[in-house]
Amino acid sequence: MLKENLEKVEQKIQKACAVSGRKREDITLIAVSKTKPLAMLQEIYDANVRNFGENKVQELVEKYEVLPKDIKWHMIGHLQRNKVKYVVGTAALIHSVDSLRLAQEISKEAAKKHITVPILIEINLSGEETKFGFSREETLTFIEEAAKLPNIFIKGLMTVAPPVKDPEENRTLFKNIKQLSVDITKKNIDNVTMEILSMGMTNDYTVAIEEGATMVRVGTGIFGERDYNKK
């Protein structure tokens, strides 16, 4: 069942690549495994998925400890500063940097561990009050400040698009995020690349790919509906 789901997702990714003239290898599929039991993650791992996304630090750390070490873990949920020490050195990529204070904390912990941590900047172009992230106007100012911090490397942008019935409703948003990344690239800021665009989830990842996503975060499409009563 899970492998069938994964195959369907893969077919959709390939179709979106074909539509937009992109290469399949330019897209990273992140299996969003929050609340899912280890056996389900192992099944998807056995189907050659190596990128998994978690929303909660504790769950990411627990799974990191017991699952194969060649998994790349992605911290995709809101990250509190007091939890940073658990994620630095564990997550391959932190997607959800949404404040200068958080970036400073990541930098401090990374320096302690003598590593450089790749991060993405969370963008909220839709202006939803329930979402974290920077507006277009705030983004460049933040990046110019954060890029000066030691032991972090800004590798791109991430966004959580609004839930919509028709994924086409989010196309303009994805297009605008892509344009923002292009505008930032033109600034040639040291310690900043825009090689990663993390956008698109189960209901709209094909549209996101067509508009430039390099990482898509698919949970329900692979694992089925979430069960918040279970770990």
Short mmCIF file of C-alpha atoms in Angstrom, two decimals:
data_model
loop_
_atom_site.label_atom_id
_atom_site.label_comp_id
_atom_site.label_asym_id
_atom_site.label_seq_id
_atom_site.Cartn_x
_atom_site.Cartn_y
_atom_site.Cartn_z
CA MET A 1 0.00 0.00 0.00
CA LEU A 2 2.75 2.49 0.98
CA LYS A 3 4.89 1.51 -1.99
CA GLU A 4 1.90 1.95 -4.28
CA ASN A 5 1.35 5.42 -2.83
CA LEU A 6 5.02 6.21 -3.36
CA GLU A 7 4.86 5.03 -6.96
CA LYS A 8 1.88 7.32 -7.62
CA VAL A 9 3.74 10.26 -6.11
CA GLU A 10 6.79 9.43 -8.22
CA GLN A 11 4.70 9.30 -11.40
CA LYS A 12 3.21 12.72 -10.61
CA ILE A 13 6.66 14.19 -9.97
CA GLN A 14 7.93 12.83 -13.28
CA LYS A 15 4.90 14.23 -15.11
CA ALA A 16 5.37 17.68 -13.51
CA CYS A 17 9.04 17.59 -14.54
CA ALA A 18 8.06 16.71 -18.10
CA VAL A 19 5.50 19.53 -18.23
CA SER A 20 8.02 22.10 -17.00
CA GLY A 21 11.05 20.79 -18.87
CA ARG A 22 12.96 19.91 -15.72
CA LYS A 23 15.11 16.92 -14.80
CA ARG A 24 13.78 14.44 -12.24
CA GLU A 25 17.12 14.43 -10.42
CA ASP A 26 16.70 18.15 -9.69
CA ILE A 27 13.75 17.40 -7.38
CA THR A 28 14.17 15.96 -3.88
CA LEU A 29 11.15 14.15 -2.45
CA ILE A 30 10.91 14.51 1.33
CA ALA A 31 8.67 11.91 2.95
CA VAL A 32 6.96 13.77 5.78
CA SER A 33 6.79 11.14 8.49
CA LYS A 34 5.44 13.05 11.49
CA THR A 35 3.33 10.86 13.82
CA LYS A 36 4.12 7.80 11.71
CA PRO A 37 5.46 4.60 13.32
CA LEU A 38 8.97 3.35 12.61
CA ALA A 39 7.75 0.37 10.59
CA MET A 40 6.14 2.67 8.03
CA LEU A 41 9.30 4.74 7.73
CA GLN A 42 11.36 1.58 7.29
CA GLU A 43 9.05 0.44 4.49
CA ILE A 44 9.52 3.70 2.62
CA TYR A 45 13.27 3.59 3.33
CA ASP A 46 13.35 0.10 1.79
CA ALA A 47 11.78 1.65 -1.32
CA ASN A 48 14.91 3.83 -1.61
CA VAL A 49 13.66 7.06 -0.03
CA ARG A 50 16.42 8.69 2.00
CA ASN A 51 14.93 12.10 2.85
CA PHE A 52 12.44 12.30 5.71
CA GLY A 53 10.79 15.37 7.21
CA GLU A 54 9.66 15.89 10.79
CA ASN A 55 7.73 18.74 12.43
CA LYS A 56 8.69 18.08 16.03
CA VAL A 57 12.21 18.01 17.39
CA GLN A 58 11.64 15.18 19.85
CA GLU A 59 10.20 12.92 17.17
CA LEU A 60 13.03 13.71 14.77
CA VAL A 61 15.67 12.91 17.39
CA GLU A 62 13.97 9.67 18.49
CA LYS A 63 13.73 8.41 14.91
CA TYR A 64 17.27 9.54 14.11
CA GLU A 65 18.56 7.37 16.94
CA VAL A 66 17.04 4.11 15.72
CA LEU A 67 16.69 4.32 11.94
CA PRO A 68 19.51 3.87 9.38
CA LYS A 69 22.20 6.53 9.53
CA ASP A 70 22.17 7.32 5.82
CA ILE A 71 18.77 9.00 6.19
CA LYS A 72 18.80 12.77 5.73
CA TRP A 73 16.46 14.32 8.29
CA HIS A 74 14.72 17.59 7.51
CA MET A 75 13.39 19.83 10.28
CA ILE A 76 10.33 21.31 8.59
CA GLY A 77 8.22 22.45 11.55
CA HIS A 78 8.43 25.59 13.68
CA LEU A 79 11.66 25.44 15.67
CA GLN A 80 11.87 26.92 19.17
CA ARG A 81 15.23 28.34 20.21
CA ASN A 82 15.46 26.11 23.30
CA LYS A 83 15.27 23.02 21.05
CA VAL A 84 17.98 24.10 18.60
CA LYS A 85 20.74 22.17 20.41
CA TYR A 86 18.96 18.88 19.66
CA VAL A 87 18.58 19.58 15.94
CA VAL A 88 22.02 20.98 15.13
CA GLY A 89 24.14 18.04 14.03
CA THR A 90 21.10 15.80 13.65
CA ALA A 91 19.07 17.44 10.89
CA ALA A 92 20.70 17.60 7.46
CA LEU A 93 18.71 20.75 6.72
CA ILE A 94 16.62 23.15 8.81
CA HIS A 95 13.80 24.47 6.61
CA SER A 96 11.99 26.74 9.03
CA VAL A 97 14.24 29.62 10.07
CA ASP A 98 11.81 32.45 10.73
CA SER A 99 13.68 34.96 12.92
CA LEU A 100 17.11 36.45 13.42
CA ARG A 101 17.19 35.21 17.01
CA LEU A 102 16.63 31.65 15.79
CA ALA A 103 19.40 32.01 13.20
CA GLN A 104 21.71 33.33 15.93
CA GLU A 105 20.94 30.36 18.16
CA ILE A 106 21.61 27.89 15.33
CA SER A 107 24.89 29.68 14.61
CA LYS A 108 25.91 29.51 18.29
CA GLU A 109 25.16 25.78 18.61
CA ALA A 110 26.86 24.99 15.30
CA ALA A 111 29.98 26.84 16.44
CA LYS A 112 30.03 24.79 19.65
CA LYS A 113 29.95 21.59 17.60
CA HIS A 114 32.43 22.89 15.00
CA ILE A 115 30.04 22.32 12.10
CA THR A 116 28.29 24.45 9.49
CA VAL A 117 24.52 24.06 9.36
CA PRO A 118 22.59 24.58 6.12
CA ILE A 119 19.33 26.48 6.60
CA LEU A 120 16.37 27.69 4.58
CA ILE A 121 14.51 30.92 5.24
CA GLU A 122 10.78 30.50 5.82
CA ILE A 123 8.72 32.87 3.71
CA ASN A 124 5.09 33.85 4.27
CA LEU A 125 4.01 35.70 1.14
CA SER A 126 0.34 34.86 1.65
CA GLY A 127 0.24 36.99 4.80
CA GLU A 128 -1.61 34.37 6.84
CA GLU A 129 -1.43 35.30 10.51
CA THR A 130 -1.34 31.65 11.57
CA LYS A 131 1.82 31.01 9.54
CA PHE A 132 5.41 31.75 10.45
CA GLY A 133 7.88 33.34 8.09
CA PHE A 134 9.05 36.59 6.57
CA SER A 135 7.21 38.88 4.21
CA ARG A 136 8.89 39.82 0.93
CA GLU A 137 9.95 43.17 2.40
CA GLU A 138 11.53 41.59 5.49
CA THR A 139 13.36 38.81 3.70
CA LEU A 140 16.29 40.67 2.17
CA THR A 141 17.05 42.64 5.35
CA PHE A 142 17.03 39.42 7.34
CA ILE A 143 19.25 37.55 4.89
CA GLU A 144 21.82 40.34 4.85
CA GLU A 145 22.04 40.13 8.65
CA ALA A 146 21.90 36.34 8.97
CA ALA A 147 24.52 35.82 6.26
CA LYS A 148 27.10 37.47 8.56
CA LEU A 149 26.63 34.78 11.22
CA PRO A 150 29.33 32.10 11.48
CA ASN A 151 28.67 28.37 11.05
CA ILE A 152 25.44 28.67 9.08
CA PHE A 153 24.90 28.64 5.34
CA ILE A 154 21.72 30.00 3.76
CA LYS A 155 20.81 27.61 0.95
CA GLY A 156 17.40 28.85 -0.13
CA LEU A 157 13.79 29.48 0.77
CA MET A 158 10.89 27.49 2.16
CA THR A 159 7.18 28.24 2.27
CA VAL A 160 4.01 26.61 3.55
CA ALA A 161 1.29 27.47 1.06
CA PRO A 162 -2.34 27.93 2.18
CA PRO A 163 -4.53 24.82 2.11
CA VAL A 164 -6.66 25.08 -1.04
CA LYS A 165 -9.13 22.84 -2.85
CA ASP A 166 -7.64 23.63 -6.24
CA PRO A 167 -3.82 23.55 -6.27
CA GLU A 168 -3.87 26.06 -9.12
CA GLU A 169 -4.80 28.66 -6.51
CA ASN A 170 -1.25 28.42 -5.15
CA ARG A 171 0.51 28.71 -8.51
CA THR A 172 1.02 32.47 -8.27
CA LEU A 173 2.38 32.13 -4.75
CA PHE A 174 4.95 29.56 -5.88
CA LYS A 175 5.85 31.72 -8.86
CA ASN A 176 6.42 34.69 -6.53
CA ILE A 177 8.65 32.65 -4.20
CA LYS A 178 10.73 31.58 -7.19
CA GLN A 179 11.03 35.20 -8.32
CA LEU A 180 12.08 36.23 -4.82
CA SER A 181 14.86 33.64 -4.93
CA VAL A 182 16.02 35.02 -8.28
CA ASP A 183 16.03 38.57 -6.89
CA ILE A 184 18.10 37.45 -3.88
CA THR A 185 20.56 35.59 -6.12
CA LYS A 186 21.21 38.81 -8.05
CA LYS A 187 22.38 40.50 -4.83
CA ASN A 188 25.42 38.17 -4.69
CA ILE A 189 25.45 38.03 -0.89
CA ASP A 190 28.33 36.05 0.63
CA ASN A 191 27.29 32.83 2.37
CA VAL A 192 23.96 32.75 0.51
CA THR A 193 22.81 30.60 -2.39
CA MET A 194 19.28 30.06 -3.60
CA GLU A 195 19.82 26.52 -4.82
CA ILE A 196 16.93 25.11 -2.75
CA LEU A 197 13.25 26.01 -2.97
CA SER A 198 11.27 23.90 -0.51
CA MET A 199 7.63 24.31 -1.46
CA GLY A 200 4.67 22.12 -2.27
CA MET A 201 2.93 19.48 -0.19
CA THR A 202 0.58 16.56 -0.90
CA ASN A 203 -2.18 18.59 -2.55
CA ASP A 204 -0.06 20.99 -4.60
CA TYR A 205 3.46 19.62 -5.09
CA THR A 206 3.05 19.12 -8.84
CA VAL A 207 2.21 22.81 -9.31
CA ALA A 208 5.14 23.72 -7.05
CA ILE A 209 7.52 21.66 -9.20
CA GLU A 210 6.21 23.33 -12.34
CA GLU A 211 7.01 26.71 -10.74
CA GLY A 212 10.52 25.87 -9.57
CA ALA A 213 10.43 23.80 -6.37
CA THR A 214 13.57 21.73 -5.80
CA MET A 215 12.21 20.03 -2.66
CA VAL A 216 8.63 18.87 -2.09
CA ARG A 217 7.30 17.72 1.26
CA VAL A 218 4.80 14.89 0.86
CA GLY A 219 3.24 13.20 3.89
CA THR A 220 -0.38 12.19 3.37
CA GLY A 221 0.27 11.27 -0.27
CA ILE A 222 2.75 8.62 0.89
CA PHE A 223 1.72 7.58 4.40
CA GLY A 224 -2.01 8.31 4.38
CA GLU A 225 -3.86 10.52 6.84
CA ARG A 226 -2.02 11.43 10.04
CA ASP A 227 -2.98 9.88 13.36
CA TYR A 228 -2.15 12.36 16.09
CA ASN A 229 -2.89 9.81 18.82
CA LYS A 230 0.14 7.73 17.91
CA LYS A 231 3.86 8.29 17.73
#
